[in-house]
Short mmCIF file of C-alpha atoms in Angstrom, two decimals:
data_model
loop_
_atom_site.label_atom_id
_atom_site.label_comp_id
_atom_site.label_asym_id
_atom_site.label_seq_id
_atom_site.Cartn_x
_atom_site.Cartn_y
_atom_site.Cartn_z
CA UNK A 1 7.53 8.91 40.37
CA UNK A 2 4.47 10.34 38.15
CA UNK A 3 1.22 11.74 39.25
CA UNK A 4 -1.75 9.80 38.11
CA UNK A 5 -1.81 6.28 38.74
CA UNK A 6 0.38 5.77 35.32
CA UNK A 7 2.05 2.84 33.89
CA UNK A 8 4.58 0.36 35.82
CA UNK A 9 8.60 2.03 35.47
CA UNK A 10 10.11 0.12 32.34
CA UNK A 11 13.91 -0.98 32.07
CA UNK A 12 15.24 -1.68 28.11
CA UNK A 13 18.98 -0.94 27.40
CA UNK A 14 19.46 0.20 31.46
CA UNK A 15 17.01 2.65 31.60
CA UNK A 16 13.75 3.12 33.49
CA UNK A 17 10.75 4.43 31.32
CA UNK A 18 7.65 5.88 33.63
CA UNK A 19 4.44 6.68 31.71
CA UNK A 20 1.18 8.01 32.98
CA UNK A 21 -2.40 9.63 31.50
CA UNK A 22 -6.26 12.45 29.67
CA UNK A 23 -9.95 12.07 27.71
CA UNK A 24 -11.45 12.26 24.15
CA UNK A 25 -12.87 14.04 21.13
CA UNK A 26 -13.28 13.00 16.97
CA UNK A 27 -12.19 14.96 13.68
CA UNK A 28 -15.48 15.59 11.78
CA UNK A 29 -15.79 13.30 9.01
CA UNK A 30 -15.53 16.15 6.38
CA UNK A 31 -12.04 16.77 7.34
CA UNK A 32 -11.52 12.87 6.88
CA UNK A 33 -12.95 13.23 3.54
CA UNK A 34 -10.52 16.35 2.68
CA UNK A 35 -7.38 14.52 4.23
CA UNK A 36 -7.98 11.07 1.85
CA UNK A 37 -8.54 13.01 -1.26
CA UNK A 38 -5.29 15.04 -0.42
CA UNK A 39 -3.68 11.36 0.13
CA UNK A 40 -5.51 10.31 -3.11
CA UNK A 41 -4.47 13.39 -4.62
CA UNK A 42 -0.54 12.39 -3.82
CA UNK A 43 -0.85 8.73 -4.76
CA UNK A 44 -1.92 10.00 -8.07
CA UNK A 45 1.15 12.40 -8.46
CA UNK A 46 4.01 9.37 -6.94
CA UNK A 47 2.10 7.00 -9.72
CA UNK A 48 3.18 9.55 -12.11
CA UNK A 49 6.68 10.11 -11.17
CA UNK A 50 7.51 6.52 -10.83
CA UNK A 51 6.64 6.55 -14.32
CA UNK A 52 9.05 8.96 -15.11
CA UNK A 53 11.98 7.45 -12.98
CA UNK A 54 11.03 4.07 -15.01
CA UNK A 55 11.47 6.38 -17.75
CA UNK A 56 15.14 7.62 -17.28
CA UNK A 57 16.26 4.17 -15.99
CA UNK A 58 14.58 2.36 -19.04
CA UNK A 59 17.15 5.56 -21.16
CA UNK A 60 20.22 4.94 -19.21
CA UNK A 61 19.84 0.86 -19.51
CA UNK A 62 19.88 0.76 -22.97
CA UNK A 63 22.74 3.30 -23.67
CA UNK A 64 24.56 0.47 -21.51
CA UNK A 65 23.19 -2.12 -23.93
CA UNK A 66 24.50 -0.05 -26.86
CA UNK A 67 27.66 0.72 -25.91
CA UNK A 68 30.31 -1.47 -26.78
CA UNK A 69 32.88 -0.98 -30.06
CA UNK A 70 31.80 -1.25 -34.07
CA UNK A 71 28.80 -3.29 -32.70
CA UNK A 72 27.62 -0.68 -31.03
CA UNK A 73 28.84 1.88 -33.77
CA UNK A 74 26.92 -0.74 -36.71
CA UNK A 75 23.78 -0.27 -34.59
CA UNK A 76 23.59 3.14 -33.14
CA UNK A 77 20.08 3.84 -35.30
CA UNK A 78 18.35 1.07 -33.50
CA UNK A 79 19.89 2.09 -30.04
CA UNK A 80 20.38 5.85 -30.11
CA UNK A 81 18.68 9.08 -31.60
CA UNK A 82 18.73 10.45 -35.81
CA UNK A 83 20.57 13.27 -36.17
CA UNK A 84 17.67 16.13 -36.63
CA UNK A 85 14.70 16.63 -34.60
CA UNK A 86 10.98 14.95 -35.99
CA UNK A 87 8.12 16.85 -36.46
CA UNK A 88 7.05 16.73 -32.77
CA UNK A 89 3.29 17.96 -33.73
CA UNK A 90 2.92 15.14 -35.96
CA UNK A 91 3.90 12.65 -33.21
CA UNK A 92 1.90 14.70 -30.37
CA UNK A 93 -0.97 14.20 -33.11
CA UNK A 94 -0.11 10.38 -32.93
CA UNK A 95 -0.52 10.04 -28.97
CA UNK A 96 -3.91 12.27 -29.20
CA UNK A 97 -5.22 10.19 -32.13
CA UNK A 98 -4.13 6.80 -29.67
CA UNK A 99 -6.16 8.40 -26.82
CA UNK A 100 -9.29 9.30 -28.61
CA UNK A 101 -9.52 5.79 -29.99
CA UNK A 102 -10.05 4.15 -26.73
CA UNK A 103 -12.89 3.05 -25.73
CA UNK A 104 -13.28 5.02 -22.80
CA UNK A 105 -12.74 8.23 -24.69
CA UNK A 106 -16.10 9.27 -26.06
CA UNK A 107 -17.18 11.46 -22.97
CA UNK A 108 -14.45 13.25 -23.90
CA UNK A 109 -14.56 14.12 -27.47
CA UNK A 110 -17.06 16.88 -27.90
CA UNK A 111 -17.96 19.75 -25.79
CA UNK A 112 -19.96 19.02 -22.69
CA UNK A 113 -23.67 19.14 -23.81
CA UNK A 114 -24.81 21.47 -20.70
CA UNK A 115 -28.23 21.80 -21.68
CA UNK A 116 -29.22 18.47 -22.17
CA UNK A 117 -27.42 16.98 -19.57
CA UNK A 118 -28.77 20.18 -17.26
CA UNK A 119 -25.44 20.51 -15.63
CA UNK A 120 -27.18 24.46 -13.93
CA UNK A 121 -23.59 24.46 -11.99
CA UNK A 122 -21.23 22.91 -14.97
CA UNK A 123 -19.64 26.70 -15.69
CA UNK A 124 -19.56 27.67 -11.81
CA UNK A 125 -17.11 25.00 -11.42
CA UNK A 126 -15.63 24.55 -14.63
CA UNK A 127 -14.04 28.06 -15.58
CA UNK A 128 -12.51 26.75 -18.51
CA UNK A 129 -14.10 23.60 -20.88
CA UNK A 130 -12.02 21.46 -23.07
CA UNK A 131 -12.71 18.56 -25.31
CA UNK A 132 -10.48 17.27 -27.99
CA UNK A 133 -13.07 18.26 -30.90
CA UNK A 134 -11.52 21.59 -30.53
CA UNK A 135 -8.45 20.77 -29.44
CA UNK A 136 -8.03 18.81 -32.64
CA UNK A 137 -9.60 22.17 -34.99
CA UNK A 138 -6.72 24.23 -33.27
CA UNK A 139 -4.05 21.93 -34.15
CA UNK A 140 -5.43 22.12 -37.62
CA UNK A 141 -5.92 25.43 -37.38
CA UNK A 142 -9.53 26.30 -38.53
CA UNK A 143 -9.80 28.04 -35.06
CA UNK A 144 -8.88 31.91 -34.86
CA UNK A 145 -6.20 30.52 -32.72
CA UNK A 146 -3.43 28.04 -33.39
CA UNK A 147 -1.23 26.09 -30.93
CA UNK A 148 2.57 27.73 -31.08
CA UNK A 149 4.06 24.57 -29.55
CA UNK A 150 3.28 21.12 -28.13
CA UNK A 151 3.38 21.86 -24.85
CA UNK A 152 0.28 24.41 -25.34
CA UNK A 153 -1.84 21.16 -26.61
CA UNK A 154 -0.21 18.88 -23.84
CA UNK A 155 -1.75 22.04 -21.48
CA UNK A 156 -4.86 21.00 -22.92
CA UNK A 157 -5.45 17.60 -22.89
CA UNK A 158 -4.84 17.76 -19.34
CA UNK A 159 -7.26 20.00 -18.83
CA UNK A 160 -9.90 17.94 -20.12
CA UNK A 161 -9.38 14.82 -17.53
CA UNK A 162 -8.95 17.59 -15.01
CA UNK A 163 -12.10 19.28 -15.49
CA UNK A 164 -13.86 16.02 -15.89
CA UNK A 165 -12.59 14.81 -12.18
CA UNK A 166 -13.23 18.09 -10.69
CA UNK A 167 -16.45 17.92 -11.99
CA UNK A 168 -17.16 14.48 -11.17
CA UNK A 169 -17.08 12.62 -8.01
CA UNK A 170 -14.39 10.21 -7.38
CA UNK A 171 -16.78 7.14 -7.71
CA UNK A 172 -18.52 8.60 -10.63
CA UNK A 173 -17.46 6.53 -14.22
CA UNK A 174 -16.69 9.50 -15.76
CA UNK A 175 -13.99 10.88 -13.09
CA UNK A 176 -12.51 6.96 -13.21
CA UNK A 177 -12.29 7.10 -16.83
CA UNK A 178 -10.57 10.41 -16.88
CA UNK A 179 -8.03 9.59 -14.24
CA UNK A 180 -7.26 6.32 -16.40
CA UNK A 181 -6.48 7.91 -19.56
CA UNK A 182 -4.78 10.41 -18.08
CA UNK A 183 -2.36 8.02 -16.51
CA UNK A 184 -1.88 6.96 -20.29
CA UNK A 185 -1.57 9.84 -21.86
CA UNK A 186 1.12 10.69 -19.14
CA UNK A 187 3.44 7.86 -19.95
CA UNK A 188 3.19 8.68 -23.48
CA UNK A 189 3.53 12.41 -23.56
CA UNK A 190 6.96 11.14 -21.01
CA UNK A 191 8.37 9.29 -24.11
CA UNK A 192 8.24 12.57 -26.04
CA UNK A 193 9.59 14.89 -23.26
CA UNK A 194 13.05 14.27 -23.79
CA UNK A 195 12.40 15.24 -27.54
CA UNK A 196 10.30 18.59 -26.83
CA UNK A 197 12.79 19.25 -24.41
CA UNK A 198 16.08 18.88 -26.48
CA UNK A 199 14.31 20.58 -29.45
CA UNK A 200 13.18 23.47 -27.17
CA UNK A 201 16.94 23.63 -26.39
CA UNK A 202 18.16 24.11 -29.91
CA UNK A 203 15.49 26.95 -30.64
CA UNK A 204 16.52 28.61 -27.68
CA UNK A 205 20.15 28.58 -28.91
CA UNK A 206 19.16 29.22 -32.39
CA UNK A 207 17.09 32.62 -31.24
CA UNK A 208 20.28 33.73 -29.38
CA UNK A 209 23.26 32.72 -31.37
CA UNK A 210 21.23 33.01 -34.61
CA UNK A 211 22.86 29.71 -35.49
CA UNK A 212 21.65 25.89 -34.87
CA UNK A 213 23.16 24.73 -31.85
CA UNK A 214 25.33 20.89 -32.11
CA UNK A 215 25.46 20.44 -28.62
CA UNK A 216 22.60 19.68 -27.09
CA UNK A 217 21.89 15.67 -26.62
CA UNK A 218 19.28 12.89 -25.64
CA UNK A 219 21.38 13.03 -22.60
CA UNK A 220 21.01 16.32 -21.25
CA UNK A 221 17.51 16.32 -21.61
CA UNK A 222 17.07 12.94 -19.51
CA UNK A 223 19.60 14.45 -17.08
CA UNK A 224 17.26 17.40 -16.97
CA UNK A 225 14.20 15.07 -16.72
CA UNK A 226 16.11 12.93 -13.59
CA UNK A 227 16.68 16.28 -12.01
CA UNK A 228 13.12 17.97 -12.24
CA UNK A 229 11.32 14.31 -11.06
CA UNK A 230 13.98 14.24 -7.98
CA UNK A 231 12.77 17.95 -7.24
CA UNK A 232 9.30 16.96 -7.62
CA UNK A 233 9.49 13.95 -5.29
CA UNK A 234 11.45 16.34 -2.74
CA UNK A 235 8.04 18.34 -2.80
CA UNK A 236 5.89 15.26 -2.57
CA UNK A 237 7.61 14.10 0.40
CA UNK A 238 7.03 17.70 2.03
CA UNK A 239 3.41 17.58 1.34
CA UNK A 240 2.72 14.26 3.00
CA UNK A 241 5.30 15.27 5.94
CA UNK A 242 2.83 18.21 6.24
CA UNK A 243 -0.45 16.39 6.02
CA UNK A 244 0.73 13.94 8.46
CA UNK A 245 1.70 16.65 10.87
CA UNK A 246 -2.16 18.30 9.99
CA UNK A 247 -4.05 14.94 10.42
CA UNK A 248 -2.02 14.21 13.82
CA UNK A 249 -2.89 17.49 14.87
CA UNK A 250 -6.25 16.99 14.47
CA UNK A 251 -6.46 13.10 16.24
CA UNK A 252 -8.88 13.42 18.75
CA UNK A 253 -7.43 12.98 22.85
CA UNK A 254 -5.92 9.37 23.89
CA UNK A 255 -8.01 7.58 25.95
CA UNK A 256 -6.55 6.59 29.83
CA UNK A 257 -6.40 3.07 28.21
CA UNK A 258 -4.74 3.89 25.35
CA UNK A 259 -2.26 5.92 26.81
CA UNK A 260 -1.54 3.19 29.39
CA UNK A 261 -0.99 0.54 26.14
CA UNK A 262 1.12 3.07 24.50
CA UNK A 263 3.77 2.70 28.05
CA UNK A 264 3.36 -0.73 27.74
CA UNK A 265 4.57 -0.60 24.38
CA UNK A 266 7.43 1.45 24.78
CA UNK A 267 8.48 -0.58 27.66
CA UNK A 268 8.91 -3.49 24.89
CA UNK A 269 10.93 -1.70 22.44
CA UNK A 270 14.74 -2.83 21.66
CA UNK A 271 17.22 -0.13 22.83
CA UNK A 272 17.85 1.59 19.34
CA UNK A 273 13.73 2.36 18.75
CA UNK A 274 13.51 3.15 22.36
CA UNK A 275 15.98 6.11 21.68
CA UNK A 276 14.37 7.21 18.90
CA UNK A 277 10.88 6.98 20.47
CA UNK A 278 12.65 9.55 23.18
CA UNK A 279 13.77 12.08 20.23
CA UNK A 280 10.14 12.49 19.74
CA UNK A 281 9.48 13.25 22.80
CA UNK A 282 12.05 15.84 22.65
CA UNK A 283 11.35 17.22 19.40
CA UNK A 284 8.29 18.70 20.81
CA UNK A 285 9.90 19.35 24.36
CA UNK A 286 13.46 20.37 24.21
CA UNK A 287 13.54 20.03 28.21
CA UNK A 288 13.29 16.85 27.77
CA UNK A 289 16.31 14.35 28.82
CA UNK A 290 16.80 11.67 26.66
CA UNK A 291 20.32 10.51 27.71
CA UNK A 292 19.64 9.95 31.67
CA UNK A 293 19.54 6.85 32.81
CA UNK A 294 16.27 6.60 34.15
CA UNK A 295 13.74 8.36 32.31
CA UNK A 296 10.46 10.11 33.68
CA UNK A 297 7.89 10.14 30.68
CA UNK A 298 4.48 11.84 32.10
CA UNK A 299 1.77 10.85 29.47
CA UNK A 300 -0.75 13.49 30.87
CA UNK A 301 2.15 16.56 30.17
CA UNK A 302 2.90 15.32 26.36
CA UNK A 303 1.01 17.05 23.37
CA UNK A 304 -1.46 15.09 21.18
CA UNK A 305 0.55 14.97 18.29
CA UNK A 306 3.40 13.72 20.33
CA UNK A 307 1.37 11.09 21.56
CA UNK A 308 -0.08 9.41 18.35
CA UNK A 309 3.32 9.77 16.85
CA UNK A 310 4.73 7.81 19.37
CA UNK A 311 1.71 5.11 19.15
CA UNK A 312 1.96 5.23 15.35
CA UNK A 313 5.94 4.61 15.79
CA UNK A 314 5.47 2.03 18.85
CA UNK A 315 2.73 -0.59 16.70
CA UNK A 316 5.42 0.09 13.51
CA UNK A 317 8.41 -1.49 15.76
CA UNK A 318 6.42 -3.59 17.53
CA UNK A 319 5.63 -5.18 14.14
CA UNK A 320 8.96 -4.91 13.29
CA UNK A 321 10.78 -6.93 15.81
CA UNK A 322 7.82 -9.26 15.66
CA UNK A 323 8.71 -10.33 12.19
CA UNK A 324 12.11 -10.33 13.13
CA UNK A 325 11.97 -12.63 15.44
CA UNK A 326 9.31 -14.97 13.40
CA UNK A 327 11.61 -15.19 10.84
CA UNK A 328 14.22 -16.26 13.13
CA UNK A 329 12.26 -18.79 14.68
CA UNK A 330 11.78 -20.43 11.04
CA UNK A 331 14.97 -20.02 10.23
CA UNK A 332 15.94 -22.43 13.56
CA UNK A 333 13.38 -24.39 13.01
CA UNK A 334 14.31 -24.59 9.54
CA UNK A 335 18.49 -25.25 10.35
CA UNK A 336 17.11 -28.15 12.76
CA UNK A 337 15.03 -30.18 10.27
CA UNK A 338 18.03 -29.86 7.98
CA UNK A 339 20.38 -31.56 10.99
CA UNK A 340 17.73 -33.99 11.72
CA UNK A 341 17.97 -35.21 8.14
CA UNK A 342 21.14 -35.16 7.07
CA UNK A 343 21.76 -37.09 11.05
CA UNK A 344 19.35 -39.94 9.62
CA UNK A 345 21.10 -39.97 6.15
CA UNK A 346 24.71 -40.87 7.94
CA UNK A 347 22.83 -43.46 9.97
CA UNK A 348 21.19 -45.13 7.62
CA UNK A 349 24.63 -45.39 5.51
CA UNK A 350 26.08 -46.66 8.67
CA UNK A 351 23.84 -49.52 8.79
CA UNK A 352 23.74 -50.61 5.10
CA UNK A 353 27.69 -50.34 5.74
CA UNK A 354 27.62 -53.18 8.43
CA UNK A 355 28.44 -56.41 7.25
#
C-alpha cells in the first residue's frame, strides 16, 4: 500500500486510512523568544479589546434599562447623555491626575534621569522620551507647545508605558508596572471615547456647515466604536493565523515515532474530524482525494507544516471526544444511581404498606 514500513490501514466512517514516515531538527531558542513576545504582544491587544466590547455591551444594556415610557422619560439624566458636550480636557485631566496618583506611578512622573541611572543606550532605543511632568506643563501650557486636542495627550501617555516596556525587559518591575497602568488608563480613556468621538463629530460639521450640528448621538459613536473593535479583532485574528502558519513552518522534522502516533491517531477519529483532518491534507496538496473510499495517506510525502497541523488537530479531537464520552459515562452512571434510589424508595413504601 505505502512504502516504508508505515502505520496499519485504518477504517472510521468506511474508509481505509494508510500512514507511513522522516528525521529531526529544533527552532533556535531566539526565534522561540520572538514568537512568545509576538503571542504576548497579542494577548495584550485581545485584553484590550475585550475591554472595549465590555464597553459597548455595558452602553447598549443600559439604554435597555432606560427605556420604557415617562419612567424612562423622568430619568433620562441618570440613564442617558446632557445635552452639550463637557470640557473633555478637564476630564482627560481627571483620568491623568487618577493615574499619577497610583502608587506604581512614580517611575513615571519625571524625565528619565539618564545620567545617574547611566542608561549609555537609553536614547539609541528610546527616540522619543515622555513623562507626565511635561505632559502635564503642555496641557497647562507653559511649554512653547500646547496640546490642540485630547487625543494628542492620549498619544502621549501611551508613549510613556511604551517606551518604558521597550526599554525594559518583560520581567523587569518597571516594564510590569507600565503594562499595568496602561491597561488602566485604557479602560478609562474607553469611557471617554464615545465623548471625544461624538464631539469630534460636531466640530467637523461645524467647520463645514459653519453651523452646530443636532444630529450626531451617544449612539453613533458606540456604533462607530463596535465597528472599529470588530475591524481590529478581524486583524488580530490574521496576525495569530499568520504566526501560527510561521511557528509551524519552523517545527523542526517529525520523528518515525511520532509520525507513526500521529496514524494511530487519525485512525481513532469520529467520521466528521476525520474529514476535516483530510481537508488539511488537501489544502496543502490539491491532488489529494479526500472523498474515495479508501484513502492512501503517505506520511514521508506530506510537508512539515501539514504534519504538525494535523498532530496539533488530532490531540485537540482526541481530547475532545474523550470528554465527550467521560461526560457521558457520568451522566449513565449518574441516571442509574437515580433508578437505584427512587427503586428502593417504592420498596420500602411497599413494605411499610403491608399489613
Amino acid at each position: 500500500m505505502v512504502p516504508g514500513g508505515g502505520v496499519p490501514p485504518a477504517v472510521e466512517g468506511g474508509r481505509r486510512i494508510a500512514a507511513t514516515e522522516t528525521a529531526e531538527v529544533r527552532a533556535p531558542a531566539a526565534e522561540v523568544d520572538a514568537f512568545r513576545r509576538q503571542v504576548d504582544e497579542l494577548v495584550s491587544k485581545t485584553d484590550l479589546l475585550e475591554k472595549r466590547v465590555n464597553e459597548v455591551v455595558g452602553f447598549y444594556d443600559g439604554k435597555k434599562h432606560c427605556s420604557g415610557g415617562r419612567k424612562a422619560a423622568s430619568s433620562r439624566k441618570d440613564c442617558g447623555h446632557s445635552k452639550g458636550m463637557p470640557d473633555l480636557m478637564r476630564q482627560f485631566g481627571v483620568i491623568v491626575r487618577q493615574i499619577t496618583s497610583h502608587e506604581w506611578a512614580e517611575p513615571f512622573l519625571k524625565p528619565v534621569d539618564v545620567v545617574g541611572l547611566q542608561l549609555d543606550d537609553y536614547y539609541k532605543i528610546i527616540t522619543k522620551p515622555m513623562d507626565f511632568s511635561t505632559i502635564q506643563n503642555k496641557m497647562e501650557g507653559k511649554d512653547e507647545t500646547k496640546y490642540n486636542n485630547v487625543r494628542e495627550i492620549y498619544a502621549d501617555v501611551r508613549l510613556i508605558f511604551a517606551n518604558a516596556m521597550k526599554y525594559n525587559d518583560e520581567q523587569h518591575d518597571v516594564h510590569i508596572m507600565a503594562k499595568s497602568l496602561l491597561e488602566k488608563f485604557e479602560e478609562k480613556w474607553l469611557q471617554l471615547l464615545p465623548k471625544v468621538e461624538n464631539e469630534e463629530r460636531k466640530q467637523k460639521d461645524e467647520d463645514v456647515n459653519g453651523v452646530p450640528s443636532t444630529k450626531t448621538s451617544p449612539e453613533e459613536a458606540f456604533a462607530k466604536l463596535a465597528k472599529d473593535t470588530d475591524n481590529e479583532l478581524i486583524e488580530i485574528n490574521k496576525q495569530l493565523e499568520e504566526l501560527r502558519q510561521m511557528v509551524v513552518q519552523r517545527c523542526r522534522k517529525m520523528t518515525t515515532d511520532e509520525k507513526r502516533k500521529l496514524g494511530a491517531g487519525l485512525c481513532h477519529l469520529s467520521p466528521d474530524d476525520l474529514n476535516k483532518a483530510l481537508e488539511m491534507v488537501a489544502q496543502d496538496n490539491p491532488t489529494f482525494q479526500t472523498t474515495a473510499d479508501e484513502v492512501d495517506l503517505d506520511m514521508d510525502a506530506q510537508s512539515e507544516t501539514t504534519l504538525w497541523r494535523l498532530k496539533f488537530f488530532v490531540r485537540e479531537a482526541l481530547e475532545r471526544q474523550t470528554n465527550i464520552v467521560s461526560g457521558r459515562t457520568d451522566e449513565n452512571a449518574k441516571r442509574k444511581r437515580e433508578i437505584c434510589n427512587a427503586l428502593a424508595r417504592t420498596n420500602s413504601k411497599r413494605v411499610k404498606q403491608q399489613p
